[in-house]
CSV table of C-alpha atoms in Angstrom, one decimal:
chain,number,residue,atom,x,y,z
V,1,MET,CA,-26.7,-10.1,14.7
V,2,GLU,CA,-27.5,-8.6,11.3
V,3,ILE,CA,-25.4,-8.1,8.2
V,4,PHE,CA,-26.3,-5.4,5.6
V,5,ALA,CA,-24.9,-4.7,2.1
V,6,VAL,CA,-25.2,-2.0,-0.5
V,7,ASN,CA,-24.1,-2.5,-4.1
V,8,LEU,CA,-22.4,0.4,-5.8
V,9,LEU,CA,-22.6,-0.9,-9.4
V,10,ASN,CA,-24.5,2.3,-10.2
V,11,PRO,CA,-22.6,4.9,-8.2
V,12,LEU,CA,-23.6,8.2,-6.7
V,13,CYS,CA,-23.6,11.2,-9.0
V,14,PHE,CA,-21.4,14.1,-7.8
V,15,SER,CA,-24.4,16.3,-6.8
V,16,THR,CA,-25.9,13.6,-4.6
V,17,TYR,CA,-22.4,12.9,-3.2
V,18,GLU,CA,-22.2,16.6,-2.2
V,19,GLN,CA,-25.6,16.6,-0.6
V,20,LEU,CA,-24.8,13.6,1.5
V,21,LEU,CA,-21.4,14.9,2.4
V,22,ARG,CA,-22.8,18.1,3.9
V,23,LEU,CA,-24.9,16.0,6.3
V,24,LEU,CA,-21.8,14.8,8.0
V,25,PRO,CA,-19.8,16.6,10.7
V,26,LEU,CA,-17.1,19.0,9.3
V,27,GLU,CA,-14.3,16.8,10.6
V,28,LYS,CA,-15.7,13.8,8.7
V,29,GLN,CA,-16.3,15.9,5.6
V,30,SER,CA,-12.7,17.0,5.6
V,31,LYS,CA,-11.5,13.4,6.0
V,32,LEU,CA,-13.6,12.1,3.1
V,33,ARG,CA,-12.5,15.0,0.8
V,34,GLN,CA,-8.9,14.0,1.3
V,35,PHE,CA,-9.3,10.8,-0.7
V,36,LYS,CA,-7.5,11.2,-4.1
V,37,ARG,CA,-10.1,9.0,-5.9
V,38,PHE,CA,-13.8,10.0,-5.9
V,39,GLU,CA,-14.8,6.4,-5.8
V,40,ASP,CA,-13.0,5.9,-2.4
V,41,SER,CA,-14.7,8.9,-0.9
V,42,MET,CA,-18.0,7.8,-2.3
V,43,ARG,CA,-17.7,4.4,-0.6
V,44,GLY,CA,-16.9,6.1,2.7
V,45,ILE,CA,-20.0,8.3,2.4
V,46,VAL,CA,-22.2,5.3,1.6
V,47,ALA,CA,-20.8,3.5,4.6
V,48,GLU,CA,-21.6,6.5,6.8
V,49,MET,CA,-25.2,6.7,5.5
V,50,LEU,CA,-25.7,2.9,5.8
V,51,ILE,CA,-24.8,2.8,9.6
V,52,ARG,CA,-27.0,5.8,10.2
V,53,SER,CA,-29.9,4.2,8.4
V,54,ILE,CA,-29.4,1.0,10.4
V,55,ILE,CA,-29.3,2.9,13.7
V,56,LYS,CA,-32.6,4.7,12.8
V,57,LYS,CA,-34.4,1.5,11.7
V,58,LYS,CA,-33.4,-0.4,14.8
V,59,ASN,CA,-34.4,2.4,17.1
V,60,VAL,CA,-31.0,2.4,18.8
V,61,ARG,CA,-31.6,6.0,19.8
V,62,ASN,CA,-35.0,7.8,20.2
V,63,ASP,CA,-33.6,11.1,19.0
V,64,TYR,CA,-31.5,9.7,16.1
V,65,LYS,CA,-28.5,11.7,17.1
V,66,TYR,CA,-25.2,10.0,16.2
V,67,ASN,CA,-22.6,10.3,18.9
V,68,PHE,CA,-19.8,8.5,17.1
V,69,ALA,CA,-16.4,8.1,18.6
V,70,THR,CA,-13.3,6.0,17.8
V,71,ASN,CA,-11.2,3.9,20.1
V,72,THR,CA,-7.4,4.3,20.4
V,73,TYR,CA,-6.9,2.1,17.3
V,74,GLY,CA,-9.5,3.9,15.2
V,75,LYS,CA,-12.5,1.6,15.5
V,76,PRO,CA,-15.7,3.6,15.5
V,77,TYR,CA,-18.5,3.1,18.0
V,78,LEU,CA,-21.6,4.8,19.5
V,79,SER,CA,-20.2,6.5,22.6
V,80,ASP,CA,-23.5,6.6,24.5
V,81,VAL,CA,-24.9,3.2,23.6
V,82,GLU,CA,-23.5,0.1,25.3
V,83,ASN,CA,-25.3,-2.9,23.7
V,84,PHE,CA,-24.9,-1.9,20.0
V,85,LYS,CA,-21.7,-2.7,18.2
V,86,PHE,CA,-21.1,-2.3,14.5
V,87,ASN,CA,-18.4,-2.6,11.9
V,88,LEU,CA,-18.1,-1.5,8.3
V,89,SER,CA,-16.1,-2.5,5.3
V,90,HIS,CA,-16.1,-1.7,1.6
V,91,SER,CA,-14.3,-2.8,-1.5
V,92,GLU,CA,-15.0,-1.7,-5.1
V,93,ASP,CA,-18.7,-2.3,-5.7
V,94,TRP,CA,-19.8,-3.2,-2.2
V,95,VAL,CA,-20.3,-1.6,1.2
V,96,VAL,CA,-21.1,-3.9,4.1
V,97,CYS,CA,-22.0,-3.5,7.7
V,98,ALA,CA,-22.4,-6.0,10.6
V,99,VAL,CA,-24.2,-5.1,13.8
V,100,ASP,CA,-24.5,-7.0,17.1
V,101,GLY,CA,-24.7,-6.6,20.8
V,102,ASN,CA,-21.2,-7.9,21.2
V,103,GLN,CA,-17.8,-7.3,19.5
V,104,ILE,CA,-18.2,-7.7,15.8
V,105,GLY,CA,-15.9,-7.5,12.8
V,106,ILE,CA,-16.5,-7.7,9.0
V,107,ASP,CA,-14.3,-7.6,6.0
V,108,ILE,CA,-15.0,-7.7,2.2
V,109,GLU,CA,-12.3,-7.8,-0.5
V,110,LYS,CA,-12.5,-8.1,-4.2
V,111,GLU,CA,-10.3,-11.0,-5.5
V,112,LYS,CA,-7.8,-9.0,-7.5
V,113,LEU,CA,-4.8,-10.3,-9.4
V,114,ILE,CA,-1.9,-10.2,-6.9
V,115,ASP,CA,1.4,-11.8,-6.3
V,116,ILE,CA,0.3,-14.6,-3.9
V,117,GLN,CA,3.9,-14.9,-2.6
V,118,ILE,CA,3.1,-11.7,-0.6
V,119,ALA,CA,1.1,-13.9,1.7
V,120,CYS,CA,4.3,-15.3,3.3
V,121,GLN,CA,5.2,-11.8,4.3
V,122,PHE,CA,2.1,-11.4,6.5
V,123,PHE,CA,0.7,-14.8,7.2
V,124,THR,CA,1.8,-17.7,9.4
V,125,LYS,CA,3.6,-20.8,8.0
V,126,ARG,CA,0.4,-22.8,8.6
V,127,GLU,CA,-1.7,-20.4,6.6
V,128,CYS,CA,0.8,-20.2,3.8
V,129,ASP,CA,1.0,-24.0,3.6
V,130,TYR,CA,-2.8,-24.0,3.3
V,131,ILE,CA,-2.8,-21.4,0.5
V,132,PHE,CA,-0.1,-23.0,-1.6
V,133,SER,CA,-1.3,-26.6,-1.2
V,134,LEU,CA,-3.7,-26.3,-4.2
V,135,LYS,CA,-2.3,-24.4,-7.1
V,136,ASP,CA,-5.6,-23.6,-8.8
V,137,GLN,CA,-7.1,-22.2,-5.6
V,138,GLN,CA,-4.2,-20.1,-4.3
V,139,ARG,CA,-5.8,-16.7,-5.0
V,140,SER,CA,-9.2,-17.8,-3.6
V,141,ARG,CA,-7.6,-19.2,-0.4
V,142,PHE,CA,-5.4,-16.1,0.0
V,143,PHE,CA,-8.5,-13.9,0.1
V,144,ASP,CA,-10.3,-16.4,2.4
V,145,ILE,CA,-7.5,-16.1,4.9
V,146,TRP,CA,-7.0,-12.3,4.4
V,147,THR,CA,-10.7,-11.5,5.0
V,148,LEU,CA,-11.0,-13.8,8.0
V,149,LYS,CA,-7.9,-12.4,9.6
V,150,GLU,CA,-9.1,-8.8,9.0
V,151,SER,CA,-12.5,-9.6,10.4
V,152,TYR,CA,-10.9,-10.9,13.6
V,153,ILE,CA,-8.6,-7.9,14.0
V,154,LYS,CA,-11.6,-5.6,13.5
V,155,ALA,CA,-13.7,-7.5,16.0
V,156,VAL,CA,-11.0,-7.3,18.6
V,157,GLY,CA,-10.7,-3.6,17.9
V,158,LEU,CA,-7.0,-3.3,18.2
V,159,GLY,CA,-6.2,-2.6,14.6
V,160,LEU,CA,-2.8,-3.6,13.2
V,161,SER,CA,-1.3,-3.5,16.7
V,162,ILE,CA,-2.0,-7.2,16.3
V,163,PRO,CA,0.5,-8.5,13.8
V,164,LEU,CA,-1.1,-10.6,11.1
V,165,ASN,CA,1.4,-13.4,11.7
V,166,SER,CA,0.7,-13.5,15.5
V,167,PHE,CA,-2.3,-15.8,15.0
V,168,SER,CA,-3.5,-18.5,12.5
V,169,ILE,CA,-6.8,-19.1,10.9
V,170,ILE,CA,-7.4,-22.8,11.0
V,171,MET,CA,-9.3,-24.3,8.0
V,172,ASP,CA,-10.6,-27.9,7.7
V,173,SER,CA,-10.4,-30.1,4.6
V,174,ASN,CA,-13.7,-28.8,3.3
V,175,ASN,CA,-12.4,-25.2,3.3
V,176,SER,CA,-14.5,-24.3,6.3
V,177,THR,CA,-13.3,-22.1,9.1
V,178,ILE,CA,-12.9,-24.1,12.3
V,179,GLY,CA,-11.0,-21.8,14.6
V,180,ILE,CA,-8.2,-19.5,15.4
V,181,LYS,CA,-4.8,-20.4,17.0
V,182,SER,CA,-2.7,-17.9,18.9
V,183,GLU,CA,-0.4,-17.9,22.0
V,184,CYS,CA,-0.9,-14.2,22.8
V,185,ASN,CA,-4.3,-13.1,21.4
V,186,ASP,CA,-7.9,-13.7,22.6
V,187,THR,CA,-9.2,-16.6,20.5
V,188,SER,CA,-12.8,-16.9,21.9
V,189,PHE,CA,-14.3,-15.8,18.6
V,190,TYR,CA,-16.4,-17.4,15.8
V,191,PHE,CA,-16.3,-16.9,12.1
V,192,LYS,CA,-18.6,-17.2,9.1
V,193,GLN,CA,-18.0,-16.6,5.4
V,194,TYR,CA,-20.7,-15.4,3.1
V,195,SER,CA,-21.1,-15.6,-0.7
V,196,ILE,CA,-22.2,-12.2,-1.8
V,197,ASP,CA,-20.6,-12.0,-5.2
V,198,SER,CA,-18.5,-14.4,-7.3
V,199,PHE,CA,-15.6,-11.9,-7.4
V,200,TYR,CA,-15.6,-11.1,-3.7
V,201,LYS,CA,-14.8,-12.7,-0.3
V,202,LEU,CA,-16.7,-11.7,2.8
V,203,ALA,CA,-16.0,-12.8,6.4
V,204,VAL,CA,-17.6,-12.0,9.7
V,205,CYS,CA,-16.1,-12.5,13.2
V,206,ALA,CA,-18.1,-12.4,16.4
V,207,ARG,CA,-18.1,-13.5,20.0
V,208,HIS,CA,-20.9,-16.1,19.4
V,209,ASP,CA,-21.9,-18.4,16.5
V,210,HIS,CA,-25.4,-17.2,16.0
V,211,PHE,CA,-24.8,-15.8,12.5
V,212,PRO,CA,-27.7,-14.9,10.2
V,213,SER,CA,-28.2,-17.2,7.3
V,214,GLU,CA,-28.6,-14.3,4.8
V,215,ILE,CA,-27.3,-10.8,4.2
V,216,LYS,CA,-29.8,-8.0,4.0
V,217,GLN,CA,-29.1,-6.2,0.7
V,218,MET,CA,-30.2,-2.5,0.5
V,219,ASN,CA,-30.7,-0.6,-2.7
V,220,LEU,CA,-28.5,2.5,-3.0
V,221,GLU,CA,-31.3,4.6,-4.4
V,222,ASP,CA,-33.5,3.7,-1.5
V,223,LEU,CA,-30.8,4.5,1.0
V,224,VAL,CA,-30.2,7.9,-0.5
V,225,SER,CA,-33.9,8.6,-0.6
V,226,GLU,CA,-34.2,7.7,3.0
V,227,ILE,CA,-31.5,10.0,4.0
V,228,ILE,CA,-32.2,13.1,1.8
V,229,GLY,CA,-35.7,12.4,0.5
């Protein structure tokens, strides 16, 4: 397993954005152009370039052709490679990607000001009790649970066909993930949280517990140079 990250603090200029966009299939170009905010489209393009860079560096394919497909629930995969799984996520200043030979899910979220009460609309009672048990940590705990749940849903690959309140993330007294509890979902997964930025939460979910100790950070300029020279 490897985890990669690109920081977007210095974002793409519009001309570079257009250059990169034209490298993608027309269907993907059209989808990215539909975003109302340039920043959202830019993150999508960087994510596309990041996974292509990883595939090339890891020699997943000898000809570097990218035969991407999506499953019924929208999760992308390489249609002609069996032992290479990946998942992407982005939020504000970060784009991240996790790759592995087995099912993998990753989620990153910026800790924004929100109404924490919204948690009880989506989470289980056990999770809400955990979130609200310490007043000064409610927002932090909310995003802990949110990213962990999202990483699980993305690893399973069934999207929001799995209701968020159909399973519980179990945390111990030291705020460490110790498991997942569900009566109807596959729970044979492992979790790890990473500290990538003081304003963000990042969680990874996998079929095994052999998580890397560090995230491989890539420079955006280097990534762009690698793709378009």
